Short mmCIF file of C-alpha atoms and ligand atoms in Angstrom, two decimals:
data_model
loop_
_atom_site.label_atom_id
_atom_site.label_comp_id
_atom_site.label_asym_id
_atom_site.label_seq_id
_atom_site.Cartn_x
_atom_site.Cartn_y
_atom_site.Cartn_z
CA MET M 21 119.86 108.99 88.80
CA LYS M 22 116.55 109.06 86.97
CA ASN M 23 115.70 105.45 87.24
CA LYS M 24 116.14 105.08 91.00
CA TYR M 25 113.52 104.37 93.61
CA TYR M 26 114.16 104.67 97.34
CA ILE M 27 111.56 103.30 99.73
CA THR M 28 111.58 102.99 103.52
CA THR M 29 109.58 101.56 106.40
CA PRO M 30 109.55 103.25 109.80
CA ILE M 31 112.35 102.03 112.02
CA TYR M 32 110.59 100.16 114.79
CA TYR M 33 111.06 100.67 118.52
CA VAL M 34 112.83 97.79 120.19
CA ASN M 35 110.92 98.09 123.47
CA ASP M 36 109.22 94.79 122.63
CA LYS M 37 109.23 92.11 119.93
CA PRO M 38 107.62 92.74 116.53
CA HIS M 39 103.92 92.19 115.88
CA LEU M 40 101.65 91.95 112.85
CA GLY M 41 101.37 95.76 112.54
CA HIS M 42 105.12 96.01 111.93
CA ALA M 43 105.03 93.08 109.52
CA TYR M 44 102.24 94.82 107.61
CA THR M 45 104.16 98.04 106.92
CA SER M 46 107.25 96.06 105.97
CA LEU M 47 105.31 93.78 103.61
CA VAL M 48 103.70 96.75 101.91
CA ALA M 49 107.07 98.43 101.38
CA ASP M 50 108.45 95.14 100.04
CA THR M 51 105.54 94.82 97.63
CA VAL M 52 106.23 98.29 96.27
CA ALA M 53 109.97 97.58 96.05
CA ARG M 54 109.34 94.38 94.08
CA PHE M 55 106.75 96.09 91.87
CA LYS M 56 109.14 98.95 91.03
CA LYS M 57 111.98 96.53 90.35
CA LEU M 58 109.82 94.57 87.90
CA SER M 59 108.96 97.92 86.28
CA GLY M 60 112.66 98.43 85.61
CA LYS M 61 113.69 100.70 88.48
CA LYS M 62 116.89 100.49 90.51
CA ILE M 63 115.76 100.01 94.08
CA PHE M 64 117.04 100.93 97.48
CA PHE M 65 114.79 99.65 100.24
CA ILE M 66 115.55 99.95 103.94
CA THR M 67 114.02 99.07 107.24
CA GLY M 68 115.53 99.01 110.70
CA THR M 69 115.19 99.66 114.41
CA ASP M 70 114.81 102.77 116.54
CA GLU M 71 116.82 101.97 119.63
CA HIS M 72 117.16 105.12 121.76
CA GLY M 73 114.86 107.10 124.03
CA GLN M 74 113.07 106.88 127.31
CA LYS M 75 110.62 104.18 126.25
CA VAL M 76 113.42 101.77 125.29
CA GLN M 77 115.48 102.67 128.36
CA GLU M 78 112.50 101.91 130.62
CA ALA M 79 111.81 98.63 128.81
CA ALA M 80 115.44 97.56 129.37
CA LYS M 81 115.15 98.45 133.03
CA ARG M 82 112.02 96.34 133.40
CA LYS M 83 114.02 93.38 132.04
CA ASN M 84 116.97 94.21 134.33
CA MET M 85 119.25 94.53 131.35
CA PRO M 86 121.73 97.25 130.32
CA PRO M 87 120.11 99.16 127.43
CA LYS M 88 122.75 98.10 124.89
CA SER M 89 122.39 94.37 125.57
CA PHE M 90 118.62 94.78 125.57
CA VAL M 91 118.49 96.55 122.18
CA ASP M 92 120.95 94.05 120.69
CA LYS M 93 118.63 91.24 121.71
CA VAL M 94 115.35 92.78 120.55
CA SER M 95 116.68 94.19 117.28
CA LYS M 96 117.73 90.59 116.39
CA GLU M 97 114.05 89.69 116.45
CA PHE M 98 113.26 92.46 113.98
CA ILE M 99 116.13 91.35 111.76
CA ASN M 100 114.82 87.81 111.95
CA LEU M 101 111.39 89.02 110.91
CA THR M 102 112.84 90.52 107.71
CA LYS M 103 114.10 87.01 106.88
CA VAL M 104 110.83 85.29 107.76
CA LEU M 105 108.94 87.84 105.65
CA LYS M 106 111.51 87.36 102.85
CA LEU M 107 111.90 91.10 102.51
CA THR M 108 114.13 92.38 99.72
CA ASN M 109 115.57 95.18 101.86
CA ASN M 110 119.06 96.31 100.84
CA ASP M 111 120.06 97.28 104.35
CA PHE M 112 118.88 97.22 107.94
CA ILE M 113 119.73 100.34 109.91
CA ARG M 114 120.02 100.40 113.71
CA THR M 115 120.18 103.80 115.39
CA SER M 116 122.70 102.49 117.93
CA GLU M 117 125.24 101.98 115.12
CA GLU M 118 128.20 104.37 114.91
CA ARG M 119 127.45 105.31 111.28
CA HIS M 120 124.06 106.60 112.38
CA LYS M 121 125.18 108.32 115.58
CA ASN M 122 127.98 110.15 113.74
CA TYR M 123 125.58 111.32 111.08
CA VAL M 124 123.05 112.63 113.63
CA ARG M 125 125.77 114.55 115.50
CA LYS M 126 126.82 116.11 112.19
CA ILE M 127 123.23 117.13 111.54
CA TRP M 128 122.88 118.61 115.03
CA GLU M 129 125.95 120.76 114.42
CA LEU M 130 124.58 121.85 111.06
CA LEU M 131 121.17 122.87 112.43
CA PHE M 132 122.94 124.63 115.28
CA SER M 133 125.27 126.57 112.99
CA ASN M 134 122.29 127.47 110.78
CA GLY M 135 120.79 129.21 113.81
CA ASP M 136 117.86 126.83 114.27
CA ILE M 137 118.77 125.45 117.71
CA TYR M 138 118.75 127.40 120.97
CA LEU M 139 118.93 126.49 124.66
CA GLY M 140 115.86 127.01 126.83
CA SER M 141 113.89 124.96 129.29
CA TYR M 142 110.92 122.71 128.70
CA LYS M 143 107.89 122.60 130.96
CA GLY M 144 105.02 120.41 129.92
CA TRP M 145 103.48 116.98 129.48
CA TYR M 146 105.24 114.08 127.77
CA SER M 147 104.00 110.74 126.45
CA VAL M 148 106.66 108.06 126.86
CA ARG M 149 104.56 105.63 124.81
CA ASP M 150 104.58 107.98 121.81
CA GLU M 151 107.93 109.61 122.66
CA SER M 152 106.11 112.87 122.09
CA PHE M 153 105.51 116.22 123.79
CA VAL M 154 101.78 116.63 124.21
CA ALA M 155 99.91 119.93 123.80
CA GLU M 156 97.12 120.87 126.26
CA ASN M 157 94.44 120.43 123.58
CA GLU M 158 95.54 116.82 122.93
CA ILE M 159 95.18 115.78 126.59
CA THR M 160 92.25 113.75 127.95
CA LYS M 161 91.65 112.38 131.48
CA ASN M 162 90.92 108.95 132.92
CA GLU M 163 88.54 108.08 135.78
CA ASN M 164 91.31 108.84 138.31
CA ASN M 165 91.67 112.31 136.83
CA GLU M 166 95.11 111.47 135.45
CA LYS M 167 96.15 113.16 132.21
CA LEU M 168 96.27 110.89 129.17
CA GLY M 169 98.07 111.29 125.84
CA PRO M 170 96.66 110.54 122.37
CA SER M 171 97.65 106.85 122.73
CA GLY M 172 96.00 106.53 126.14
CA ASP M 173 99.07 106.41 128.39
CA VAL M 174 99.37 108.45 131.60
CA LEU M 175 101.46 111.53 130.81
CA LYS M 176 104.57 112.57 132.69
CA TRP M 177 105.23 116.16 133.72
CA LEU M 178 108.62 117.33 132.47
CA GLU M 179 110.52 120.33 133.66
CA GLU M 180 114.08 120.34 132.43
CA PRO M 181 116.64 122.36 130.52
CA SER M 182 116.27 121.62 126.83
CA TYR M 183 117.51 122.65 123.44
CA PHE M 184 114.80 123.75 121.06
CA PHE M 185 114.46 123.59 117.30
CA LYS M 186 112.91 126.71 115.75
CA LEU M 187 109.99 124.86 114.23
CA SER M 188 107.81 127.99 114.28
CA LYS M 189 110.22 129.69 111.89
CA TRP M 190 109.48 127.03 109.25
CA GLN M 191 105.69 127.24 109.37
CA ASP M 192 105.28 129.38 106.24
CA LYS M 193 107.85 127.43 104.28
CA LEU M 194 106.08 124.19 105.20
CA MET M 195 102.70 125.55 104.11
CA GLU M 196 104.23 126.69 100.84
CA TYR M 197 105.75 123.25 100.36
CA TYR M 198 102.42 121.48 100.97
CA GLU M 199 100.63 123.83 98.55
CA ASN M 200 103.21 123.27 95.82
CA ASN M 201 103.41 119.51 96.37
CA PRO M 202 99.89 118.16 96.73
CA ASP M 203 101.21 114.60 96.36
CA PHE M 204 103.61 114.89 99.28
CA ILE M 205 101.22 113.31 101.80
CA LYS M 206 98.87 110.46 100.96
CA PRO M 207 95.98 109.72 101.29
CA ILE M 208 94.51 113.13 100.58
CA SER M 209 92.56 113.16 103.87
CA ARG M 210 95.89 113.03 105.75
CA TYR M 211 97.31 115.78 103.56
CA ASN M 212 94.41 118.04 104.55
CA GLU M 213 94.80 117.09 108.22
CA VAL M 214 98.49 118.04 108.22
CA LYS M 215 97.84 121.33 106.45
CA SER M 216 95.19 122.39 108.92
CA PHE M 217 97.42 121.41 111.85
CA VAL M 218 100.29 123.52 110.56
CA ARG M 219 97.97 126.38 109.66
CA GLY M 220 96.88 126.36 113.32
CA GLY M 221 100.41 127.38 114.32
CA LEU M 222 103.63 125.58 115.22
CA GLN M 223 105.57 125.95 118.45
CA ASP M 224 109.28 125.43 118.73
CA LEU M 225 110.14 121.82 119.43
CA SER M 226 112.10 120.54 122.41
CA ILE M 227 114.88 118.40 120.90
CA SER M 228 117.00 117.34 123.87
CA ARG M 229 116.40 115.66 127.21
CA THR M 230 118.40 115.62 130.44
CA SER M 231 116.35 113.32 132.70
CA PHE M 232 117.64 110.07 131.18
CA THR M 233 120.78 109.05 129.32
CA TRP M 234 119.98 106.43 126.68
CA GLY M 235 120.51 108.32 123.44
CA ILE M 236 122.99 110.22 121.33
CA SER M 237 124.62 112.91 123.43
CA VAL M 238 124.36 116.50 122.23
CA PRO M 239 127.67 117.65 120.74
CA GLY M 240 129.36 119.93 123.25
CA SER M 241 126.65 119.41 125.87
CA SER M 242 126.96 115.86 127.08
CA ASP M 243 124.39 116.14 129.87
CA HIS M 244 121.72 116.29 127.10
CA VAL M 245 120.67 113.45 124.83
CA ILE M 246 119.16 114.21 121.43
CA TYR M 247 115.35 113.83 121.25
CA VAL M 248 114.64 110.37 119.89
CA TRP M 249 112.58 111.59 116.92
CA LEU M 250 115.30 113.93 115.66
CA ASP M 251 117.69 111.00 116.02
CA ALA M 252 115.37 108.44 114.39
CA LEU M 253 114.15 110.37 111.34
CA PHE M 254 117.67 110.85 110.06
CA ASN M 255 118.07 107.08 109.71
CA TYR M 256 116.61 107.53 106.23
CA ILE M 257 119.77 109.38 105.21
CA SER M 258 122.38 107.94 107.57
CA ALA M 259 121.68 104.56 105.97
CA LEU M 260 122.91 105.95 102.64
CA ASP M 261 125.59 108.28 103.85
CA THR M 262 128.56 106.01 104.41
CA ASN M 263 128.52 104.65 100.87
CA GLU M 264 129.05 106.95 97.86
CA LYS M 265 127.12 104.51 95.68
CA PHE M 266 124.01 104.89 97.80
CA LYS M 267 124.04 108.65 98.43
CA ILE M 268 122.41 109.24 95.04
CA PHE M 269 119.23 107.57 96.28
CA TRP M 270 118.28 110.60 98.39
CA PRO M 271 115.59 112.05 98.38
CA ALA M 272 113.43 109.07 99.25
CA ASP M 273 110.64 108.33 96.82
CA ALA M 274 108.33 106.93 99.47
CA HIS M 275 108.25 106.70 103.25
CA ILE M 276 105.60 104.17 104.24
CA VAL M 277 104.36 104.85 107.77
CA GLY M 278 101.34 104.25 109.99
CA LYS M 279 99.03 107.20 110.62
CA ASP M 280 100.24 107.30 114.26
CA ILE M 281 103.53 108.81 113.17
CA LEU M 282 102.39 111.09 110.38
CA LYS M 283 103.00 114.33 112.30
CA PHE M 284 106.66 113.45 112.80
CA HIS M 285 107.15 112.59 109.13
CA ALA M 286 105.04 115.28 107.50
CA ILE M 287 105.87 118.25 109.74
CA PHE M 288 109.03 117.79 111.79
CA TRP M 289 110.94 115.86 109.13
CA PRO M 290 110.61 118.34 106.22
CA ALA M 291 111.35 121.20 108.65
CA PHE M 292 114.57 119.50 109.81
CA LEU M 293 115.51 118.84 106.20
CA MET M 294 114.86 122.42 105.11
CA SER M 295 116.97 123.64 107.97
CA ALA M 296 119.79 121.27 106.96
CA ASN M 297 119.43 122.29 103.31
CA LEU M 298 118.62 118.76 102.27
CA LYS M 299 116.02 117.60 99.77
CA ILE M 300 112.54 116.63 100.96
CA PRO M 301 111.18 113.13 100.20
CA ASN M 302 108.69 112.84 97.36
CA ASN M 303 105.93 111.00 99.15
CA ILE M 304 104.79 110.00 102.61
CA PHE M 305 102.04 107.44 102.71
CA ALA M 306 100.28 107.08 106.07
CA HIS M 307 98.31 103.84 106.27
CA GLY M 308 95.63 102.78 108.74
CA TRP M 309 95.71 100.34 111.63
CA TRP M 310 95.01 96.69 112.01
CA THR M 311 92.60 96.42 114.88
CA ILE M 312 91.46 93.54 117.08
CA ASN M 313 87.79 93.82 118.00
CA GLY M 314 87.94 97.45 116.94
CA GLU M 315 91.00 98.37 119.07
CA LYS M 316 94.38 99.23 117.57
CA MET M 317 96.74 96.28 117.71
CA SER M 318 99.61 97.51 119.85
CA LYS M 319 102.27 96.33 122.24
CA SER M 320 101.00 98.54 125.01
CA LEU M 321 97.42 97.30 124.74
CA GLY M 322 98.67 93.71 124.82
CA ASN M 323 96.43 92.54 121.96
CA VAL M 324 99.13 91.83 119.42
CA ILE M 325 99.36 88.97 116.95
CA ASP M 326 102.71 87.33 116.28
CA PRO M 327 103.43 87.38 112.53
CA ILE M 328 105.81 84.43 112.86
CA TYR M 329 103.05 82.28 114.35
CA LEU M 330 100.79 83.18 111.42
CA ILE M 331 103.44 82.53 108.79
CA ASP M 332 104.38 79.17 110.33
CA LYS M 333 100.75 78.17 110.28
CA TYR M 334 99.57 79.54 106.91
CA GLY M 335 102.64 80.47 104.84
CA ASN M 336 104.40 83.66 103.89
CA ASP M 337 102.62 84.52 100.64
CA GLN M 338 99.32 83.69 102.25
CA ILE M 339 99.70 86.27 105.05
CA ARG M 340 101.03 88.84 102.65
CA TYR M 341 98.11 88.29 100.30
CA PHE M 342 95.54 88.62 103.05
CA LEU M 343 97.03 91.83 104.45
CA LEU M 344 97.21 93.44 101.01
CA ARG M 345 93.81 92.25 99.83
CA GLU M 346 91.64 92.54 102.91
CA ILE M 347 91.74 96.31 103.42
CA SER M 348 92.06 99.27 101.12
CA PHE M 349 95.52 100.65 101.81
CA GLY M 350 95.06 103.71 104.01
CA ASP M 351 91.99 102.40 105.88
CA ASP M 352 91.80 100.59 109.22
CA GLY M 353 90.82 96.93 109.20
CA ASN M 354 89.90 94.33 111.74
CA PHE M 355 92.09 91.23 111.85
CA SER M 356 90.58 87.80 112.41
CA GLU M 357 91.94 84.35 111.68
CA LYS M 358 88.50 83.26 110.55
CA ALA M 359 88.43 85.93 107.82
CA LEU M 360 91.99 84.97 106.89
CA VAL M 361 91.17 81.28 106.37
CA LYS M 362 88.05 82.11 104.41
CA ARG M 363 89.90 84.42 102.06
CA LEU M 364 92.84 82.06 101.53
CA ASN M 365 90.60 79.13 100.68
CA SER M 366 88.43 81.12 98.33
CA ASP M 367 90.98 83.30 96.51
CA LEU M 368 94.16 81.27 96.62
CA THR M 369 93.01 77.66 96.73
CA ASN M 370 89.73 77.78 94.79
CA ASP M 371 90.55 80.50 92.26
CA LEU M 372 94.26 80.80 91.51
CA GLY M 373 95.50 77.42 92.79
CA ASN M 374 92.73 75.54 91.08
CA LEU M 375 93.25 77.31 87.75
CA VAL M 376 96.97 76.56 87.63
CA GLN M 377 96.63 72.99 88.89
CA ARG M 378 93.89 71.90 86.53
CA VAL M 379 95.26 73.59 83.41
CA LEU M 380 98.79 72.28 83.87
CA SER M 381 97.50 68.79 84.75
CA MET M 382 95.46 68.72 81.55
CA ILE M 383 98.48 69.76 79.47
CA ILE M 384 100.41 66.86 81.01
CA LYS M 385 97.53 64.44 80.62
CA TYR M 386 96.32 65.34 77.13
CA ASN M 387 99.46 66.71 75.43
CA ASN M 388 102.20 65.01 77.36
CA GLY M 389 103.21 68.38 78.84
CA GLU M 390 103.83 69.99 75.45
CA ILE M 391 102.54 73.42 74.42
CA LEU M 392 100.86 73.02 71.05
CA GLN M 393 99.87 75.75 68.64
CA ARG M 394 96.50 77.52 68.41
CA ASP M 395 94.80 77.13 65.10
CA GLU M 396 91.09 77.33 65.77
CA ILE M 397 90.67 80.66 67.48
CA ASP M 398 87.21 81.98 68.31
CA ASN M 399 86.21 85.27 69.93
CA GLU M 400 86.28 83.87 73.45
CA ASP M 401 89.84 82.64 72.96
CA LEU M 402 90.85 86.03 71.58
CA GLU M 403 89.30 87.89 74.48
CA LEU M 404 91.27 85.85 76.98
CA LEU M 405 94.46 86.03 74.96
CA ASN M 406 94.37 89.81 75.16
CA ILE M 407 92.79 90.32 78.53
CA VAL M 408 95.97 90.75 80.57
CA GLU M 409 97.51 93.28 78.17
CA ASN M 410 94.17 95.14 78.18
CA LYS M 411 94.00 95.26 81.95
CA PHE M 412 97.68 95.90 82.52
CA ARG M 413 97.44 99.68 82.38
CA GLU M 414 94.75 99.68 85.06
CA TYR M 415 96.68 97.25 87.28
CA ASN M 416 99.83 99.33 86.85
CA SER M 417 98.21 102.61 87.77
CA LEU M 418 96.56 101.05 90.84
CA MET M 419 99.89 99.64 91.99
CA GLU M 420 101.63 102.96 91.29
CA THR M 421 99.13 104.68 93.56
CA PHE M 422 99.39 102.02 96.29
CA GLN M 423 95.87 100.68 95.74
CA PHE M 424 96.96 97.11 96.27
CA SER M 425 93.58 95.65 97.12
CA GLN M 426 92.04 97.17 94.00
CA ALA M 427 94.93 95.91 91.85
CA ILE M 428 94.39 92.42 93.25
CA ILE M 429 90.68 92.65 92.42
CA ILE M 430 91.64 93.30 88.78
CA ILE M 431 93.87 90.22 88.70
CA TRP M 432 91.21 88.09 90.31
CA SER M 433 88.59 89.21 87.81
CA ILE M 434 90.88 87.73 85.15
CA ILE M 435 91.45 84.53 87.14
CA ARG M 436 87.70 84.04 87.54
CA LYS M 437 87.19 84.61 83.81
CA ALA M 438 89.85 82.02 83.10
CA ASN M 439 88.17 79.47 85.35
CA ALA M 440 84.81 80.16 83.72
CA TYR M 441 86.46 79.67 80.31
CA VAL M 442 87.81 76.28 81.37
CA ASP M 443 84.34 75.21 82.50
CA LYS M 444 82.75 76.44 79.29
CA LYS M 445 85.30 74.99 76.88
CA ALA M 446 85.44 71.72 78.84
CA PRO M 447 88.80 70.41 77.54
CA TRP M 448 87.90 66.93 78.87
CA ASN M 449 85.17 66.79 76.17
CA LEU M 450 87.35 68.35 73.47
CA PHE M 451 89.87 65.57 74.11
CA LYS M 452 87.32 63.16 72.71
CA GLU M 453 85.75 65.46 70.10
CA ASN M 454 88.21 68.01 68.74
CA LYS M 455 91.96 67.72 69.39
CA ASN M 456 92.77 70.90 67.45
CA LYS M 457 90.45 72.95 69.55
CA LEU M 458 91.81 71.29 72.69
CA SER M 459 95.34 72.43 71.80
CA THR M 460 94.08 75.95 71.16
CA VAL M 461 92.24 76.14 74.47
CA LEU M 462 95.19 74.81 76.46
CA ASN M 463 97.55 77.17 74.65
CA VAL M 464 95.29 80.14 75.49
CA LEU M 465 95.15 79.02 79.10
CA VAL M 466 98.86 78.44 79.61
CA ASN M 467 99.65 81.87 78.21
CA LEU M 468 96.98 83.37 80.38
CA ILE M 469 98.51 81.77 83.47
CA TYR M 470 101.95 83.03 82.43
CA LYS M 471 100.65 86.60 82.13
CA ILE M 472 98.58 86.48 85.31
CA ASN M 473 101.67 85.21 87.05
CA ILE M 474 103.66 88.23 85.85
CA LEU M 475 101.15 90.46 87.62
CA ILE M 476 101.08 88.53 90.87
CA GLN M 477 104.85 88.55 91.40
CA PRO M 478 104.97 91.52 93.84
CA ILE M 479 101.95 90.18 95.73
CA LEU M 480 102.71 86.46 95.90
CA PRO M 481 106.45 86.33 95.21
CA ILE M 482 107.11 82.77 96.36
CA ALA M 483 104.12 81.23 94.63
CA ALA M 484 104.86 83.20 91.45
CA LYS M 485 108.36 81.70 91.33
CA LYS M 486 106.98 78.19 91.80
CA ILE M 487 104.43 78.71 89.03
CA PHE M 488 107.07 80.05 86.62
CA LEU M 489 109.17 76.98 87.38
CA GLN M 490 106.21 74.74 86.60
CA LEU M 491 105.80 76.66 83.32
CA ASN M 492 109.49 76.03 82.70
CA VAL M 493 110.39 79.71 82.35
CA GLN M 494 112.79 81.85 84.37
CA GLU M 495 111.60 82.50 87.89
CA GLU M 496 111.39 86.27 87.43
CA GLN M 497 109.63 87.93 84.49
CA LYS M 498 109.64 91.72 84.10
CA PHE M 499 106.46 93.63 83.32
CA SER M 500 107.88 94.49 79.91
CA TYR M 501 107.51 90.77 79.05
CA ILE M 502 103.74 91.03 79.31
CA ASN M 503 103.34 90.54 75.54
CA ASN M 504 105.59 87.49 75.47
CA GLU M 505 104.22 84.00 75.05
CA ILE M 506 105.20 80.51 76.08
CA LYS M 507 106.88 78.99 73.04
CA VAL M 508 105.08 76.32 71.05
CA GLY M 509 106.88 73.02 71.44
CA MET M 510 108.05 73.77 74.96
CA LYS M 511 107.31 71.31 77.71
CA ILE M 512 106.01 72.30 81.10
CA ASN M 513 107.03 70.66 84.35
CA LYS M 514 104.80 68.50 86.47
CA PRO M 515 102.40 70.73 88.45
CA GLU M 516 102.41 70.73 92.22
CA GLY M 517 99.67 72.35 94.27
CA VAL M 518 100.75 75.81 95.35
CA PHE M 519 97.92 76.61 97.77
CA PRO M 520 96.67 73.60 99.73
CA ARG M 521 93.20 73.96 101.24
CA ILE M 522 93.12 74.99 104.88
CA ILE M 523 90.76 72.98 107.06
CA GLU M 524 88.41 75.46 108.76
O1 LIG C 606 106.68 104.64 115.88
N1 LIG C 606 98.45 98.46 112.37
O2 LIG C 606 107.96 102.72 116.09
P1 LIG C 606 106.85 101.62 116.46
C1 LIG C 606 99.22 98.81 111.34
N2 LIG C 606 110.13 104.14 116.18
N3 LIG C 606 100.51 99.18 111.48
C2 LIG C 606 101.02 99.21 112.70
C3 LIG C 606 100.26 98.86 113.84
C4 LIG C 606 98.91 98.47 113.63
N4 LIG C 606 98.12 98.10 114.61
N5 LIG C 606 101.04 98.99 114.94
C5 LIG C 606 102.26 99.39 114.48
C6 LIG C 606 107.76 104.07 115.92
N6 LIG C 606 102.26 99.53 113.14
C7 LIG C 606 109.02 104.85 115.67
C8 LIG C 606 109.17 105.13 114.19
S1 LIG C 606 110.50 106.19 112.10
C9 LIG C 606 111.71 107.29 111.86
C10 LIG C 606 110.38 105.95 113.83
C11 LIG C 606 103.39 99.94 112.29
O3 LIG C 606 107.59 100.39 116.85
C12 LIG C 606 103.08 101.27 111.61
O4 LIG C 606 103.91 101.40 110.50
O5 LIG C 606 105.87 102.17 117.41
C13 LIG C 606 103.48 102.26 112.67
O6 LIG C 606 103.69 103.56 112.16
C14 LIG C 606 104.78 101.63 113.16
O7 LIG C 606 104.51 100.21 113.12
C15 LIG C 606 105.13 102.09 114.56
O8 LIG C 606 106.17 101.32 115.05
#
């Protein structure tokens, strides 16, 4: 299907409840899903939870719970977060579901029969925090001379029988794929990083474990469980596989992930897919980290922020806006509530909220809510009438390339122009001096708000709906409507403030 668009978030570990980092990736994926839908695409968007592995088993043990009851409980919190965030995901996949486990066993058998799996034994260091085997050159030491992994946890020595995937065999094919598909990994700095890693040589990958049991057992070898990353990555296909209608969505158009898990997505994943003779996703975008005082926000560092607390306090659109606007997608950024409040008051309350509130109030006050025609058009009116269409191409290409902050800057440059136009034209004076001009100015402004609101839909979906309702038009307006206008003679509804000021 030509018009389809399949987008995913990582599936999150259920060793602990969700934090703002998880909410961020999910909100970004939701923004893209909404943007693509408004551009006319048929969307499939999934998120979910990664429920197997040593890290989750150990977390369950710490809570004195059987792993299954533990993952059932924690995954509910992630499902709840999708509701609080008002995500438009079509499905939520859990790796403990039968549909997923059956699919992964099928894949194991396929890779095995293709000659890419062999039995050996693994000896080496393992990071439970990252669920990753760690090479000697990635190891550092702490003051007690203990070995640390890339995420700073104390490594465990593993020595156990293990099945291996012939990753080394796929090195050349991977390099060839990267060369032929320069857009596969974004941003470009990450693409170069992955290429130089693979060029440095790939070792075969241990893909089963025997020292714990919480996972999908290896077909025909039930003392082994399948390595959690081989299990987890295939969620992107198992989520489609049980429904013929959804199978056509593969390959994914975009996997949105944090840079911490790029290696798994950009190296292991395409190698597994090549081995299984499946198509490779079009794009992997690895974004940066939200930090707190310069340190990555993470469950294990204990410096996490609860997204539900923030949304209760400030609102859903507000948090979404801040996360998308505050950092360039791809970069790291420091989170602070002070910066959040400052940005919300300045951008949402003073700029957008104020524009909508004062223009709609004037239409009610001066024209009894009716949209009147424009008949005295000057160059300033014309400029504003055309500004959104003129900027649309730029906005669209920024959104297409996941430059959300830059796309928002374009919209806000229009909003600020609109506010400056209100101040300059001073409708409150025109009301006394020139009623014709007043109608023209208010007509220009209401159409401008309508068009601005079309652009903000993926970024501020709830507010955009409210504003369309105040304009008395349908609550969703596709991008192809960008040249439409609010009909003369129509009446708007009474405005209600969309972004109340936050007391600092
Ligand atoms: O890695 N800033 O799950 P996970 C921004 N189960 N994003 C952050 C973040 C931060 N400080 N902290 C977390 C896993 N994230 C695997 C994935 S996929 C087949 C398996 C986001 O619970 C970011 O997207 O550790 C990161 O990649 C993901 O959460 C890691 O979530």
